[in-house]
Short mmCIF file of C-alpha atoms and ligand atoms in Angstrom, two decimals:
data_model
loop_
_atom_site.label_atom_id
_atom_site.label_comp_id
_atom_site.label_asym_id
_atom_site.label_seq_id
_atom_site.Cartn_x
_atom_site.Cartn_y
_atom_site.Cartn_z
CA MET T 23 0.07 -0.10 0.19
CA SER T 24 1.42 3.58 -1.07
CA ILE T 25 1.65 6.40 1.62
CA ALA T 26 -0.92 8.08 -0.24
CA GLU T 27 -3.49 5.10 -0.26
CA GLY T 28 -3.20 4.65 3.66
CA LYS T 29 -6.62 5.48 5.77
CA ASN T 30 -6.71 5.61 9.74
CA GLY T 31 -3.08 5.46 10.45
CA ALA T 32 -2.15 3.00 8.21
CA ALA T 33 0.01 5.20 6.35
CA GLY T 34 1.84 6.30 9.05
CA THR T 35 2.46 2.53 9.86
CA VAL T 36 4.10 2.47 5.86
CA ALA T 37 6.44 5.15 6.83
CA ASP T 38 7.38 4.53 10.26
CA SER T 39 9.24 1.32 8.63
CA ARG T 40 10.24 3.23 5.24
CA LEU T 41 11.54 6.25 7.13
CA GLY T 42 12.40 4.61 10.00
CA ILE T 43 10.74 7.25 12.00
CA ARG T 44 11.62 7.26 15.89
CA SER T 45 8.75 6.17 18.59
CA VAL T 46 7.09 9.14 20.91
CA GLY T 47 9.69 9.43 23.06
CA ASN T 48 9.42 10.16 26.31
CA LYS T 49 6.35 11.63 28.09
CA VAL T 50 6.22 14.42 30.07
CA THR T 51 4.32 14.44 33.32
CA VAL T 52 2.35 17.59 34.48
CA VAL T 53 1.40 19.65 36.98
CA LEU T 54 -1.45 22.27 36.77
CA GLY T 55 -3.20 24.53 39.02
CA ALA T 56 -7.21 24.05 38.91
CA GLN T 57 -8.65 26.63 39.78
CA TRP T 58 -7.40 30.23 40.64
CA GLY T 59 -3.63 29.56 41.60
CA ASP T 60 -2.13 28.94 45.36
CA GLU T 61 -3.70 25.04 45.16
CA GLY T 62 -0.22 23.73 45.98
CA LYS T 63 1.22 22.93 42.92
CA GLY T 64 4.69 24.06 44.27
CA LYS T 65 4.08 21.44 47.00
CA VAL T 66 3.19 18.26 44.23
CA VAL T 67 6.39 19.16 41.85
CA ASP T 68 8.16 19.00 44.68
CA LEU T 69 6.82 15.48 45.43
CA LEU T 70 7.38 14.04 41.96
CA ALA T 71 10.42 15.26 41.95
CA GLN T 72 11.46 13.23 44.44
CA ASP T 73 13.20 10.90 41.44
CA ALA T 74 13.04 13.50 37.99
CA ASP T 75 15.22 14.47 35.67
CA ILE T 76 14.19 17.73 34.52
CA VAL T 77 11.55 20.05 35.87
CA CYS T 78 9.95 22.90 32.88
CA ARG T 79 8.20 25.93 33.93
CA CYS T 80 6.35 26.79 30.50
CA GLN T 81 4.66 29.55 30.97
CA GLY T 82 4.42 32.77 33.25
CA GLY T 83 7.03 34.71 34.64
CA ASN T 84 7.26 35.77 38.53
CA ASN T 85 3.84 36.32 39.07
CA ALA T 86 3.77 32.65 40.42
CA GLY T 87 4.57 31.84 43.85
CA HIS T 88 5.22 28.34 44.97
CA THR T 89 6.30 26.96 48.30
CA VAL T 90 7.77 24.01 49.43
CA VAL T 91 8.16 22.74 52.86
CA VAL T 92 11.63 20.25 53.15
CA ASP T 93 12.72 19.94 56.99
CA SER T 94 10.72 22.70 57.95
CA VAL T 95 12.34 25.10 56.18
CA GLU T 96 9.96 27.22 53.67
CA TYR T 97 11.71 27.88 49.70
CA ASP T 98 9.64 30.40 47.82
CA PHE T 99 9.99 30.03 44.33
CA HIS T 100 8.62 31.88 41.52
CA LEU T 101 10.51 31.88 38.12
CA LEU T 102 12.57 28.64 38.83
CA PRO T 103 10.87 25.34 38.76
CA SER T 104 10.41 24.59 42.20
CA GLY T 105 12.03 20.99 41.06
CA ILE T 106 15.43 22.86 41.54
CA ILE T 107 15.92 21.94 45.09
CA ASN T 108 16.14 17.85 44.66
CA PRO T 109 20.20 18.41 43.67
CA GLU T 110 19.68 15.32 41.45
CA VAL T 111 17.01 17.68 39.18
CA THR T 112 18.01 19.91 35.77
CA ALA T 113 15.91 22.84 36.01
CA PHE T 114 14.40 24.32 32.86
CA ILE T 115 12.68 27.94 31.53
CA GLY T 116 10.98 27.27 28.57
CA ASN T 117 10.24 29.58 25.81
CA GLY T 118 6.80 30.27 26.83
CA VAL T 119 7.98 31.54 30.51
CA VAL T 120 8.88 35.69 30.63
CA ILE T 121 12.36 36.38 32.65
CA HIS T 122 13.10 39.17 34.66
CA LEU T 123 16.34 38.58 35.03
CA PRO T 124 17.38 40.52 38.45
CA GLY T 125 14.26 38.69 39.52
CA LEU T 126 15.60 35.49 38.70
CA PHE T 127 18.71 35.75 40.77
CA GLU T 128 17.79 37.43 43.89
CA GLU T 129 15.28 34.37 44.11
CA ALA T 130 18.17 31.94 43.79
CA GLU T 131 20.24 33.91 46.06
CA LYS T 132 17.11 34.36 48.75
CA ASN T 133 16.33 30.04 48.66
CA VAL T 134 20.12 29.44 48.89
CA SER T 135 20.71 31.44 51.97
CA LYS T 136 17.62 29.38 53.31
CA GLY T 137 18.77 25.99 53.39
CA LYS T 138 21.13 23.14 51.44
CA GLY T 139 18.76 22.07 48.33
CA LEU T 140 19.61 25.37 46.46
CA GLU T 141 23.20 24.13 46.56
CA GLY T 142 25.22 24.45 42.77
CA TRP T 143 21.55 25.59 40.68
CA GLU T 144 23.85 27.64 38.38
CA ASN T 145 24.69 24.46 36.61
CA ARG T 146 21.35 22.88 36.78
CA LEU T 147 19.63 25.53 35.13
CA ILE T 148 18.94 25.56 31.34
CA ILE T 149 16.73 28.93 29.84
CA SER T 150 15.29 28.98 26.23
CA ASP T 151 17.07 31.01 24.53
CA ARG T 152 13.33 32.20 22.67
CA ALA T 153 12.22 33.10 26.27
CA HIS T 154 11.17 36.67 26.28
CA ILE T 155 12.51 39.15 28.42
CA VAL T 156 11.08 41.41 31.63
CA PHE T 157 12.37 44.74 32.37
CA ASP T 158 11.93 47.13 34.57
CA PHE T 159 10.31 49.39 32.64
CA HIS T 160 7.98 46.66 32.27
CA GLN T 161 7.45 45.90 35.87
CA ALA T 162 6.52 49.80 36.22
CA VAL T 163 4.35 49.74 33.39
CA ASP T 164 2.18 46.98 35.11
CA GLY T 165 1.93 49.27 38.13
CA VAL T 166 1.44 52.55 35.82
CA GLN T 167 -1.73 50.56 33.85
CA GLU T 168 -3.62 49.46 37.17
CA GLN T 169 -3.56 53.05 38.28
CA GLN T 170 -4.77 53.86 34.73
CA ARG T 171 -7.22 51.34 35.37
CA GLN T 172 -8.47 52.30 38.64
CA GLN T 173 -8.80 56.23 37.99
CA GLN T 174 -10.43 55.40 34.23
CA ALA T 175 -12.71 52.39 35.33
CA GLY T 176 -12.87 52.57 39.24
CA LYS T 177 -11.67 48.99 39.63
CA ASN T 178 -8.05 47.56 38.61
CA LEU T 179 -7.23 43.78 37.88
CA GLY T 180 -5.52 43.85 40.39
CA THR T 181 -2.29 42.45 39.35
CA THR T 182 0.56 41.08 40.84
CA LYS T 183 2.99 43.61 39.07
CA LYS T 184 5.59 41.76 37.91
CA GLY T 185 5.25 43.24 34.38
CA ILE T 186 3.63 39.81 32.70
CA GLY T 187 0.55 41.92 31.17
CA PRO T 188 2.79 44.41 29.36
CA VAL T 189 5.49 41.94 28.48
CA TYR T 190 3.49 39.59 26.75
CA SER T 191 1.70 42.76 25.20
CA ALA T 192 4.80 43.49 23.96
CA LYS T 193 5.92 39.73 22.72
CA ALA T 194 2.29 39.82 20.77
CA ALA T 195 2.88 42.97 19.00
CA ARG T 196 6.39 41.91 18.08
CA SER T 197 8.26 44.47 19.81
CA GLY T 198 9.62 42.42 22.99
CA LEU T 199 13.64 41.28 23.37
CA ARG T 200 14.44 37.77 24.13
CA ILE T 201 17.46 35.57 25.82
CA CYS T 202 18.70 34.86 22.42
CA ASP T 203 18.94 39.12 21.88
CA LEU T 204 20.39 39.84 25.12
CA LEU T 205 23.01 37.31 24.00
CA ALA T 206 23.84 38.52 20.49
CA ASP T 207 25.16 41.91 19.86
CA PHE T 208 24.54 43.84 23.21
CA GLN T 209 25.13 47.37 20.75
CA GLU T 210 21.78 45.81 18.47
CA PHE T 211 20.04 44.50 21.52
CA SER T 212 20.95 48.35 23.05
CA GLU T 213 19.00 50.21 20.32
CA ARG T 214 16.11 48.14 20.36
CA PHE T 215 16.33 48.43 24.45
CA LYS T 216 15.82 51.78 23.51
CA VAL T 217 13.12 52.29 21.29
CA LEU T 218 10.98 49.76 22.97
CA ALA T 219 11.61 52.27 26.70
CA LEU T 220 11.09 55.28 24.28
CA GLN T 221 7.69 53.51 23.12
CA TYR T 222 6.56 53.20 26.37
CA LYS T 223 7.75 56.89 27.63
CA THR T 224 5.63 58.10 24.95
CA MET T 225 2.63 56.30 25.65
CA TYR T 226 2.76 56.65 29.49
CA PRO T 227 4.54 60.48 29.96
CA THR T 228 4.75 59.97 34.04
CA LEU T 229 6.54 56.79 33.69
CA GLU T 230 10.46 56.81 34.35
CA VAL T 231 12.92 54.52 32.96
CA ASP T 232 16.96 54.36 33.86
CA ILE T 233 17.90 53.53 30.46
CA ASP T 234 21.67 53.49 30.65
CA GLY T 235 21.31 52.48 34.20
CA GLU T 236 19.30 48.92 33.53
CA LEU T 237 21.65 48.49 30.19
CA GLU T 238 24.19 48.37 32.60
CA ARG T 239 22.85 46.14 34.79
CA LEU T 240 21.95 43.96 31.96
CA LYS T 241 25.06 43.46 30.37
CA VAL T 242 26.43 41.99 33.71
CA TYR T 243 23.91 38.87 33.69
CA VAL T 244 24.96 38.23 30.07
CA ASP T 245 28.03 36.36 31.06
CA ARG T 246 26.09 34.80 34.42
CA ILE T 247 23.21 33.66 32.25
CA LYS T 248 25.51 32.36 28.92
CA PRO T 249 26.50 28.91 29.96
CA MET T 250 22.23 28.03 31.08
CA VAL T 251 21.59 29.18 27.73
CA ARG T 252 20.29 26.60 25.27
CA ASP T 253 17.88 26.37 22.40
CA GLY T 254 15.23 24.78 24.16
CA VAL T 255 13.05 23.22 21.59
CA TYR T 256 16.55 20.81 20.74
CA PHE T 257 17.24 20.78 24.82
CA LEU T 258 14.08 19.39 25.33
CA TYR T 259 13.72 17.01 22.19
CA GLU T 260 16.98 15.22 23.23
CA ALA T 261 15.83 14.38 26.66
CA LEU T 262 12.51 13.28 24.92
CA HIS T 263 14.49 10.94 22.61
CA GLY T 264 17.06 9.90 24.61
CA PRO T 265 17.24 7.63 27.15
CA PRO T 266 14.40 6.95 29.11
CA LYS T 267 14.20 10.20 31.68
CA LYS T 268 11.60 11.64 33.52
CA ILE T 269 10.54 15.02 33.07
CA LEU T 270 8.28 16.90 35.02
CA VAL T 271 6.56 20.21 33.97
CA GLU T 272 5.40 22.56 36.19
CA GLY T 273 2.09 24.57 35.70
CA ALA T 274 2.11 28.21 36.80
CA ASN T 275 -0.89 30.32 37.85
CA ALA T 276 -3.83 28.04 37.10
CA ALA T 277 -6.96 27.25 34.54
CA LEU T 278 -9.43 30.20 35.98
CA LEU T 279 -6.17 32.60 35.06
CA ASP T 280 -5.71 31.39 31.94
CA ILE T 281 -5.68 34.10 29.34
CA ASP T 282 -8.31 31.79 26.68
CA PHE T 283 -10.08 30.17 29.38
CA GLY T 284 -9.99 31.99 32.12
CA THR T 285 -12.09 34.42 34.47
CA TYR T 286 -11.01 37.46 31.68
CA PRO T 287 -10.20 39.96 31.85
CA PHE T 288 -9.36 39.15 35.54
CA VAL T 289 -6.85 36.97 34.42
CA THR T 290 -2.74 36.38 34.05
CA SER T 291 -1.26 36.89 30.09
CA SER T 292 -0.74 33.17 29.44
CA ASN T 293 -1.90 30.03 28.74
CA CYS T 294 -2.48 28.03 32.05
CA THR T 295 -3.88 25.26 30.66
CA VAL T 296 -2.54 21.92 28.97
CA GLY T 297 -2.11 23.92 25.88
CA GLY T 298 0.55 26.27 27.49
CA VAL T 299 2.75 23.08 27.86
CA CYS T 300 3.10 22.01 24.15
CA THR T 301 3.54 26.03 22.75
CA GLY T 302 5.63 27.15 26.39
CA LEU T 303 7.96 24.33 25.42
CA GLY T 304 8.29 23.80 21.83
CA MET T 305 7.53 20.01 22.06
CA PRO T 306 4.21 17.70 19.95
CA PRO T 307 1.20 16.51 21.98
CA GLN T 308 1.84 13.09 21.69
CA ASN T 309 5.20 13.90 24.44
CA VAL T 310 2.26 14.72 26.93
CA GLY T 311 1.56 11.88 29.11
CA GLU T 312 -0.19 11.98 32.79
CA VAL T 313 -2.07 15.57 33.68
CA TYR T 314 -2.30 16.43 37.14
CA GLY T 315 -4.69 18.81 38.27
CA VAL T 316 -3.82 20.12 41.60
CA VAL T 317 -7.58 20.84 43.37
CA LYS T 318 -7.00 23.01 46.84
CA ALA T 319 -10.17 21.20 49.09
CA TYR T 320 -12.09 24.81 49.21
CA THR T 321 -11.01 27.61 46.43
CA THR T 322 -9.28 30.49 47.02
CA ARG T 323 -8.68 34.12 44.98
CA VAL T 324 -6.30 36.85 44.98
CA GLY T 325 -6.95 39.68 43.57
CA ILE T 326 -10.16 40.80 41.95
CA GLY T 327 -12.92 39.43 39.65
CA ALA T 328 -15.89 37.31 40.23
CA PHE T 329 -16.04 34.59 42.37
CA PRO T 330 -18.95 32.38 42.50
CA SER T 331 -18.19 30.46 45.97
CA GLU T 332 -17.17 33.02 47.89
CA GLN T 333 -17.83 33.03 51.41
CA ASP T 334 -17.12 36.89 52.48
CA ASN T 335 -18.17 35.62 56.27
CA ASP T 336 -17.14 34.04 59.06
CA ILE T 337 -16.86 30.38 56.76
CA GLY T 338 -14.42 32.51 54.52
CA ALA T 339 -12.64 34.19 57.31
CA LEU T 340 -12.15 30.78 59.16
CA LEU T 341 -10.71 29.34 55.66
CA GLN T 342 -8.12 31.90 55.15
CA THR T 343 -7.04 32.55 59.02
CA ARG T 344 -6.62 28.19 58.85
CA GLY T 345 -5.57 28.04 55.82
CA ARG T 346 -2.99 30.56 56.25
CA GLU T 347 -4.31 32.13 52.73
CA VAL T 348 -1.82 34.78 51.66
CA GLY T 349 -0.25 35.42 48.61
CA VAL T 350 3.57 34.65 48.45
CA THR T 351 4.18 36.67 46.00
CA THR T 352 2.63 39.86 46.81
CA GLY T 353 1.41 39.47 50.82
CA ARG T 354 -2.27 39.80 49.83
CA LYS T 355 -5.13 37.88 51.63
CA ARG T 356 -6.78 35.30 49.64
CA ARG T 357 -10.58 35.75 49.76
CA CYS T 358 -11.88 31.88 50.44
CA GLY T 359 -14.80 29.91 49.62
CA TRP T 360 -16.17 26.54 49.44
CA LEU T 361 -15.24 23.80 46.37
CA ASP T 362 -16.79 24.47 42.98
CA LEU T 363 -17.45 21.70 41.24
CA VAL T 364 -18.87 23.75 38.05
CA LEU T 365 -15.22 25.55 37.87
CA LEU T 366 -13.73 21.74 38.13
CA ARG T 367 -15.09 19.97 35.70
CA TYR T 368 -14.12 23.26 33.10
CA ALA T 369 -10.98 22.85 34.49
CA HIS T 370 -10.67 19.69 33.30
CA MET T 371 -12.77 19.83 30.41
CA ILE T 372 -9.70 21.75 28.99
CA ASN T 373 -7.52 19.75 30.66
CA GLY T 374 -8.31 16.66 30.28
CA PHE T 375 -6.78 15.50 34.24
CA THR T 376 -5.65 11.92 34.47
CA ALA T 377 -6.10 12.18 38.26
CA ILE T 378 -6.20 15.04 41.18
CA ALA T 379 -4.12 16.03 43.90
CA LEU T 380 -6.73 17.58 46.58
CA THR T 381 -4.33 19.33 48.78
CA LYS T 382 -5.70 21.19 52.48
CA LEU T 383 -8.01 18.72 53.15
CA ASP T 384 -6.56 19.63 56.75
CA ILE T 385 -8.13 22.87 56.62
CA LEU T 386 -11.49 21.54 56.17
CA ASP T 387 -10.93 19.62 59.78
CA VAL T 388 -12.98 21.92 62.28
CA PHE T 389 -15.97 22.08 60.08
CA SER T 390 -19.24 20.56 60.79
CA GLU T 391 -20.45 20.78 57.71
CA ILE T 392 -19.10 21.05 54.32
CA LYS T 393 -20.36 22.81 51.02
CA VAL T 394 -19.80 21.63 47.79
CA GLY T 395 -20.83 24.02 44.88
CA VAL T 396 -22.47 21.71 42.32
CA ALA T 397 -24.05 23.41 39.60
CA TYR T 398 -24.97 27.20 38.58
CA LYS T 399 -28.62 29.04 38.05
CA VAL T 400 -28.98 32.10 35.91
CA ASN T 401 -32.09 34.01 36.30
CA ASN T 402 -33.49 30.97 37.84
CA GLU T 403 -32.12 28.57 34.78
CA PRO T 404 -29.26 25.94 35.27
CA ILE T 405 -26.71 26.67 32.83
CA PRO T 406 -24.45 23.66 31.61
CA HIS T 407 -21.36 25.64 31.13
CA PHE T 408 -18.75 27.90 32.71
CA PRO T 409 -19.69 31.48 31.53
CA ALA T 410 -17.49 33.23 29.81
CA ASN T 411 -18.78 37.36 30.39
CA GLN T 412 -18.15 38.33 33.95
CA GLU T 413 -21.27 40.11 34.26
CA VAL T 414 -23.22 37.09 33.96
CA LEU T 415 -20.57 35.18 36.04
CA HIS T 416 -21.27 37.56 38.77
CA GLN T 417 -25.09 37.22 38.43
CA VAL T 418 -24.56 33.47 39.20
CA GLU T 419 -26.44 31.28 41.98
CA VAL T 420 -24.84 28.43 43.25
CA GLN T 421 -26.41 25.26 44.13
CA TYR T 422 -24.33 23.36 46.69
CA GLU T 423 -24.96 19.87 48.22
CA THR T 424 -23.54 19.55 51.75
CA LEU T 425 -21.61 17.11 53.57
CA PRO T 426 -20.81 16.06 56.64
CA GLY T 427 -17.81 17.06 58.29
CA TRP T 428 -15.13 15.18 60.38
CA ASN T 429 -14.21 17.77 63.13
CA THR T 430 -10.70 15.71 63.54
CA ASP T 431 -7.54 16.68 63.25
CA THR T 432 -6.57 15.04 60.03
CA SER T 433 -2.73 16.33 59.81
CA ALA T 434 -1.19 13.22 61.14
CA ALA T 435 -3.05 10.65 58.31
CA ARG T 436 -0.28 8.63 56.21
CA THR T 437 -2.88 6.82 54.43
CA PHE T 438 -5.92 6.70 53.15
CA GLN T 439 -7.69 4.58 55.71
CA ASP T 440 -6.07 6.88 58.57
CA LEU T 441 -8.66 9.38 57.90
CA PRO T 442 -11.99 9.75 59.14
CA GLU T 443 -14.74 8.28 57.68
CA GLU T 444 -16.30 11.87 56.25
CA ALA T 445 -13.61 12.82 55.14
CA GLN T 446 -12.81 9.51 53.08
CA ARG T 447 -16.53 10.33 52.00
CA TYR T 448 -15.57 13.95 50.94
CA VAL T 449 -12.72 12.81 48.97
CA ARG T 450 -14.75 9.99 46.81
CA TYR T 451 -17.78 12.37 46.49
CA VAL T 452 -14.62 15.06 44.64
CA GLU T 453 -13.45 11.84 42.73
CA GLU T 454 -17.33 10.39 41.76
CA ARG T 455 -18.35 13.74 40.76
CA LEU T 456 -15.41 15.15 38.58
CA GLN T 457 -14.93 11.20 37.68
CA VAL T 458 -11.14 11.47 37.97
CA PRO T 459 -9.57 9.38 40.31
CA VAL T 460 -7.40 11.23 43.18
CA LYS T 461 -4.39 10.31 43.81
CA TRP T 462 -2.83 12.24 46.41
CA ILE T 463 -4.41 13.82 49.52
CA GLY T 464 -2.46 16.79 51.38
CA VAL T 465 -3.43 17.22 54.97
CA GLY T 466 0.00 19.94 55.81
CA LYS T 467 2.46 21.87 54.83
CA SER T 468 5.32 19.30 54.92
CA ARG T 469 6.47 16.59 51.96
CA GLU T 470 5.49 13.91 54.55
CA SER T 471 1.86 15.17 55.08
CA MET T 472 1.46 14.24 51.27
CA ILE T 473 -1.07 10.65 51.20
CA GLN T 474 -0.86 8.78 48.02
CA VAL T 475 -4.04 7.08 47.84
CA PHE T 476 -2.78 4.37 44.46
P1 GDP W 501 1.28 27.07 44.30
O1 GDP W 501 1.25 28.10 44.37
O2 GDP W 501 0.02 26.53 43.77
O3 GDP W 501 2.31 26.45 44.50
O4 GDP W 501 0.40 27.47 45.80
P2 GDP W 501 1.33 27.55 46.78
O5 GDP W 501 2.76 27.88 47.39
O6 GDP W 501 1.51 29.87 46.37
O7 GDP W 501 0.12 28.19 47.94
C1 GDP W 501 0.10 26.58 48.54
C2 GDP W 501 0.33 26.86 50.36
O8 GDP W 501 -0.54 26.08 51.15
C3 GDP W 501 1.45 26.62 50.70
O9 GDP W 501 1.80 28.10 51.82
C4 GDP W 501 1.55 25.60 51.11
O10 GDP W 501 2.86 25.37 51.80
C5 GDP W 501 0.52 24.85 51.71
N1 GDP W 501 -0.20 23.95 51.24
C6 GDP W 501 0.17 22.97 50.33
N2 GDP W 501 -0.28 21.85 50.55
C7 GDP W 501 -0.99 21.74 51.84
C8 GDP W 501 -1.97 20.84 52.35
O11 GDP W 501 -2.06 19.60 52.02
N3 GDP W 501 -1.81 21.30 53.77
C9 GDP W 501 -1.95 22.41 54.11
N4 GDP W 501 -2.23 22.61 55.70
N5 GDP W 501 -0.81 23.55 53.52
C10 GDP W 501 -0.68 23.18 52.18
P1 IMO W 502 0.48 30.35 41.79
O1 IMO W 502 1.45 29.90 40.18
C1 IMO W 502 -2.72 33.53 42.40
C2 IMO W 502 -3.20 36.47 39.70
C3 IMO W 502 -3.44 37.77 40.09
C4 IMO W 502 -4.09 38.86 39.31
C5 IMO W 502 -4.38 37.93 37.95
C6 IMO W 502 -3.24 38.65 37.32
O2 IMO W 502 1.43 30.87 42.63
O3 IMO W 502 -0.19 29.93 41.32
P2 IMO W 502 -0.18 39.23 36.73
O4 IMO W 502 0.34 39.66 37.47
O5 IMO W 502 -0.21 37.67 36.52
O6 IMO W 502 -0.82 40.19 35.52
O7 IMO W 502 -1.74 39.28 37.75
O8 IMO W 502 -3.81 36.74 37.88
N1 IMO W 502 -2.72 35.61 39.76
C7 IMO W 502 -2.30 34.73 41.03
N2 IMO W 502 -3.01 34.23 41.25
N3 IMO W 502 -1.95 32.30 41.97
C8 IMO W 502 -0.65 32.87 41.19
O9 IMO W 502 0.54 32.10 40.41
C9 IMO W 502 -0.74 34.10 40.12
N4 IMO W 502 -0.72 34.07 39.54
C10 IMO W 502 -1.25 35.55 38.98
O10 IMO W 502 -3.05 37.71 42.13
O11 IMO W 502 -5.18 38.69 40.15
MG1 MG W 503 1.21 30.69 44.50
#
């Protein structure tokens, strides 16, 4: 049979033998936030990174804040993949990530000073030459845009002011500068940097940009990052097609903050759902293996935007204090509410989770009953989908089911059977409703307090 005659993959088979095409290769395991961020991705990645070879970040910047607790030392990661804390791991920052170089080095140095885990990090970090650079003026513009939103529309987005919106805008406008530009001709880079800075000065006359000062600072980074920078596509291709390797992808931000699928405009500026893995690393979809959704046992949100199951009352306040729900990046209090299955089903439709890590179950230990949002109504009519429009989302009336609480401390549980019956029932309820198995259950901050169910 000729290639042209082939149907339903038959041509592929002929081509395989004739052209000697290799097998799909290694698969990557993906960890993604399923709600509005801060679900505990850092902790899940840390657990999976214990026997990983490579841990990648594919999108976002240092707007993310991932906490990892090892031997009672709390590390926080913003741009560096959390898995770097394992000395055997190579960390990879892909093309989809936006990098603020001073932020990257500050973060590494801060974590190095806390404990042993990050030793030799400079030799274990690979940076894609296609990643875009966040400049100080992007961060300043983020602040100015927030001020303008407040003045003009009476409300801002509540961004982290890390320059994320401005740098991804510059990327889309094709005026951004990348790591490969920084490492090429510095004179040429400086010219383009000046043009970009002046564009922003024109748009925002109050903006102060220290062009020469920032260029001088950037020049210092050239030699420091040169040994880390690679063609990211080729680096990953070799890793996928070399000897068996465990490759992890650490999602930043989360499904409901995704630029396409999140609660727009109260979102971040990258794709934090599964598609961002392929575009942010430069790899084919057939190399995506397990996709783990990280789900907090209740819901939180930092910043502004609709939040249907929010509990702006004593329940929310109790979740906030017990869960120590304060943003890692901005120090802002997180808004809290009950678990929302409508939102989670939506996140699953997009990401196709193969299993879930259900974190912070221990925070629910003191509730005598626990509510779970199961359906949305608008104008008294049930709606089957998650609304795109923010005004509609603000109007939804959440239908809840009430489950019995367990009023027992679960923090010492290490197996599923150690959990009180009602807590087991809560976990089973979530997996049945979502039709996704719960593989891990978090009952505390430390590495040990993660129950592996199967
Ligand atoms: P990420 O952005 O998704 O990595 O999550 P963050 O690190 O921003 O926020 C999660 C917070 O919850 C951190 O302070 C973690 O140490 C903590 N945490 C994670 N899992 C658990 C858990 O199962 N129980 C408790 N009590 N805390 C947890
Ligand atoms: P991790 O990875 C929680 C939110 C901000 C703001 C909106 C836009 O720790 O889960 P940006 O600075 O990205 O332009 O802000 O997105 N946000 C997050 N909230 N966790 C995060 O990351 C977030 N990353 C962005 O609070 O509402
Ligand atoms: Mg976080």
